N, CA and C of each residue as an Amber inpcrd file, in Angstrom:
protein
   225
 149.5810000  81.8640000 -46.2850000 150.6640000  82.7900000 -46.8420000
 150.5290000  83.5420000 -45.3900000 151.6740000  83.9740000 -45.0140000
 151.1870000  84.8670000 -43.7490000 152.5380000  85.5970000 -43.0560000
 152.0580000  86.6240000 -42.1610000 153.2430000  87.5440000 -41.8070000
 154.2010000  86.3900000 -40.8130000 155.5720000  86.8460000 -41.0960000
 156.3350000  85.5760000 -40.8020000 156.2000000  85.7950000 -38.6490000
 156.4800000  87.1210000 -38.5320000 156.8190000  87.0380000 -36.8830000
 155.1210000  86.0930000 -36.0510000 154.2990000  86.7430000 -36.8700000
 153.1830000  85.9140000 -36.5730000 153.3760000  84.3900000 -35.9420000
 153.8240000  83.5760000 -37.3230000 154.1570000  82.6330000 -37.0650000
 155.3880000  81.8820000 -36.4740000 156.4850000  82.7500000 -35.8390000
 157.2000000  82.4990000 -35.4860000 156.7230000  82.5880000 -33.3830000
 155.9760000  83.8000000 -33.2100000 155.4190000  83.4710000 -32.2540000
 154.7790000  82.5170000 -31.3690000 154.0620000  81.5620000 -32.7240000
 153.6420000  80.9640000 -32.5980000 153.9590000  79.6130000 -32.1340000
 154.7720000  79.9660000 -32.7640000 156.1350000  77.8840000 -32.4470000
 156.5960000  78.3020000 -31.4780000 156.9430000  79.6380000 -30.9520000
 158.0290000  79.7150000 -29.6040000 156.7660000  79.6820000 -28.2750000
 155.3770000  79.8310000 -28.8590000 154.3390000  79.6800000 -27.6540000
 154.4470000  78.1230000 -27.4110000 154.5580000  77.6120000 -29.0150000
 154.3600000  76.4980000 -28.9150000 153.0560000  75.5410000 -29.0190000
 152.4600000  76.6440000 -30.2920000 150.9980000  77.0270000 -31.0540000
 151.4630000  76.4940000 -32.4530000 152.5770000  75.7520000 -32.9720000
 152.6950000  75.8410000 -33.9850000 152.7280000  74.5570000 -35.0330000
 151.6650000  74.4720000 -35.2650000 151.4930000  73.2590000 -36.4020000
 151.6160000  73.5520000 -37.7030000 152.6830000  74.3650000 -38.1710000
 153.2580000  74.6670000 -39.2270000 154.4080000  74.2150000 -39.5190000
 154.6820000  74.4390000 -40.8370000 156.8150000  74.8770000 -40.7090000
 156.9070000  76.0780000 -42.0360000 157.5510000  76.9570000 -41.3190000
 157.7980000  77.7370000 -42.4110000 159.2690000  77.3030000 -43.4700000
 158.4180000  77.1350000 -44.8670000 159.1900000  77.0020000 -45.9990000
 159.9440000  77.3840000 -46.6440000 159.5940000  79.1580000 -46.9370000
 160.3820000  80.1010000 -47.4440000 159.5470000  81.4770000 -47.1520000
 160.0280000  82.1650000 -48.0270000 159.8890000  83.5110000 -47.9040000
 159.3160000  84.5420000 -48.8630000 158.2130000  84.9080000 -49.0620000
 157.7410000  85.6080000 -50.2430000 158.5260000  86.6780000 -50.3520000
 158.0880000  87.9300000 -49.2190000 158.3940000  89.0120000 -49.1510000
 159.8670000  89.2670000 -48.0390000 160.5850000  89.9570000 -48.7980000
 161.8100000  90.4450000 -47.5320000 162.4810000  91.9220000 -47.4960000
 162.2840000  92.1100000 -46.2750000 162.8690000  93.3650000 -46.5710000
 163.9840000  93.7350000 -45.1530000 164.8950000  94.6210000 -45.7180000
 166.0350000  95.0660000 -44.7400000 165.4090000  95.9440000 -43.3010000
 164.5080000  95.4010000 -42.5760000 163.8460000  95.7490000 -41.4410000
 165.0290000  96.1400000 -40.4630000 165.4120000  97.3060000 -39.7970000
 166.1910000  97.8230000 -38.7750000 165.5620000  98.1000000 -37.5970000
 166.1020000  97.4130000 -36.4480000 165.3010000  96.9950000 -35.2840000
 166.4700000  97.4280000 -34.2480000 165.7100000  98.5880000 -33.1350000
 166.4430000  99.5610000 -32.0770000 166.4700000  98.9470000 -30.5630000
 166.8960000  99.2580000 -30.2410000 166.9700000  99.3530000 -28.4790000
 166.5990000 101.0530000 -28.4340000 166.2560000 101.1430000 -27.7330000
 165.4080000 102.7760000 -27.6360000 165.6450000 103.2300000 -25.6280000
 166.4850000 104.2040000 -25.4900000 165.9120000 104.5750000 -24.5190000
 165.8720000 106.2470000 -24.1270000 165.4960000 106.1920000 -22.6830000
 165.3350000 107.6780000 -22.7390000 166.6910000 108.8430000 -23.0980000
 166.7290000 110.0800000 -23.1790000 167.9890000 110.7800000 -23.1130000
 169.1860000 110.5140000 -21.9070000 168.4790000 110.8130000 -21.1400000
 168.9360000 111.2580000 -19.7230000 169.4820000 109.0550000 -18.8910000
 169.7600000 108.4780000 -19.4870000 169.7850000 107.1270000 -18.8770000
 171.0380000 106.5450000 -18.7970000 171.2980000 105.3670000 -18.0330000
 172.5200000 104.7030000 -17.1890000 172.5100000 104.2280000 -18.2070000
 172.1850000 103.6310000 -19.2450000 172.1760000 102.3510000 -20.5660000
 173.1570000 103.0960000 -21.2960000 174.2050000 102.3830000 -22.1890000
 175.0270000 102.6850000 -23.1280000 175.2710000 101.7920000 -24.1030000
 174.9760000 100.1010000 -23.4140000 175.0360000  99.2630000 -24.3670000
 174.2760000  98.1120000 -23.9920000 173.6610000  97.5270000 -24.9560000
 173.1160000  96.3260000 -24.9450000 173.1900000  95.2270000 -23.9150000
 175.0050000  95.4820000 -23.6820000 175.2310000  94.5450000 -22.4680000
 174.8690000  95.1670000 -20.2020000 174.3780000  96.5720000 -21.1400000
 173.8670000  97.1200000 -19.5610000 172.4490000  96.5900000 -19.4140000
 171.9290000  96.1070000 -20.3380000 170.2630000  95.9320000 -19.6030000
 170.1610000  94.4480000 -19.1240000 171.2750000  94.0100000 -18.9870000
 171.4680000  92.4840000 -18.2180000 170.3700000  92.7080000 -16.5860000
 169.4520000  91.4590000 -16.8500000 168.6410000  91.7860000 -15.4810000
 167.4230000  92.9360000 -15.2240000 167.4260000  93.9590000 -16.2090000
 166.4650000  94.9150000 -16.6440000 165.5050000  94.4170000 -17.1760000
 164.3050000  95.2200000 -17.1010000 162.7480000  94.7700000 -18.0570000
 163.0560000  95.0450000 -18.8900000 162.3520000  94.9830000 -19.8770000
 162.4870000  95.6200000 -21.4830000 160.8910000  95.9400000 -21.5470000
 160.6410000  96.6710000 -22.6140000 159.0200000  97.0300000 -23.2880000
 159.0210000  96.5820000 -24.3260000 158.3270000  95.7080000 -24.8220000
 157.9440000  95.7050000 -26.3420000 157.0180000  96.3600000 -27.0880000
 156.7400000  96.9740000 -28.4510000 155.4030000  97.9190000 -28.8890000
 154.1040000  96.7050000 -29.3830000 154.6850000  95.6510000 -29.6070000
 153.3540000  94.6970000 -29.9580000 153.1990000  93.5630000 -29.6720000
 152.9620000  92.7820000 -28.4130000 153.5070000  91.8360000 -27.9970000
 152.7090000  90.4310000 -29.2950000 153.5450000  89.4760000 -29.1100000
 153.4680000  88.1240000 -29.9810000 153.9800000  88.8280000 -31.4620000
 154.4120000  90.0430000 -31.8800000 154.8150000  90.1500000 -33.3430000
 156.6000000  90.6040000 -33.6030000 156.2480000  91.2200000 -34.5170000
 158.1160000  91.2240000 -34.6080000 158.9670000  92.2210000 -33.6760000
 158.4310000  93.0430000 -32.6530000 159.4370000  93.3260000 -31.6670000
 159.5740000  92.8030000 -30.4670000 158.6000000  91.4960000 -30.1060000
 158.8130000  90.6120000 -29.4290000 159.8580000  89.5290000 -29.9750000
 160.0500000  89.1080000 -30.8460000 160.7040000  87.9820000 -31.9960000
 161.9050000  88.7880000 -32.2420000 161.8690000  90.4020000 -32.0240000
 163.3650000  90.5740000 -31.7530000 163.8240000  90.7540000 -30.7130000
 163.1470000  90.8100000 -29.7280000 163.4780000  91.2340000 -28.5390000
 164.4050000  89.4450000 -28.2170000 163.6410000  88.5350000 -28.4010000
 163.8100000  87.2180000 -28.1430000 164.8330000  86.7590000 -28.9560000
 165.3010000  87.5830000 -30.1370000 166.6920000  86.7410000 -30.4700000
 168.0900000  88.0080000 -30.1000000 167.5380000  89.0380000 -29.8480000
 168.9370000  89.6990000 -29.2920000 169.5240000  89.1460000 -27.7010000
 168.0150000  88.6670000 -26.9200000 168.6370000  88.5210000 -25.8110000
 169.5330000  86.5480000 -26.1950000 168.9970000  86.1470000 -27.0010000
 169.5800000  84.3820000 -27.2020000 170.7850000  85.3780000 -28.0060000
 171.1760000  85.7020000 -28.4980000 172.3160000  86.2020000 -29.0880000
 173.2320000  86.8130000 -27.8440000 172.1570000  87.5780000 -26.8360000
 173.5080000  87.8610000 -25.6000000 173.6080000  86.9390000 -24.5480000
 173.1020000  85.6710000 -24.6270000 173.0860000  84.9940000 -23.5220000
 172.3190000  84.8160000 -22.3160000 171.3350000  85.8310000 -22.8380000
 170.4910000  86.4020000 -21.3520000 169.2730000  85.5500000 -21.7140000
 168.8340000  84.6920000 -21.7870000 167.4160000  83.7380000 -21.4940000
 167.9090000  82.5910000 -21.1280000
């Protein structure tokens, strides 16, 4: 049993000699893209070509940033 985000990060990095077969704990976590109050960015699409920071490399925020990029076809 392990935290899902670290397992997914390992798979993304090509270090996963394991397979996810189920979930033990699920939760409705919400993820957000946060900017300063005086920003020119008004939508996710405004971020194309920009650099983004994440709170914890190799964990959920990085995984969700990759998911968002894939959904927006930015990778």
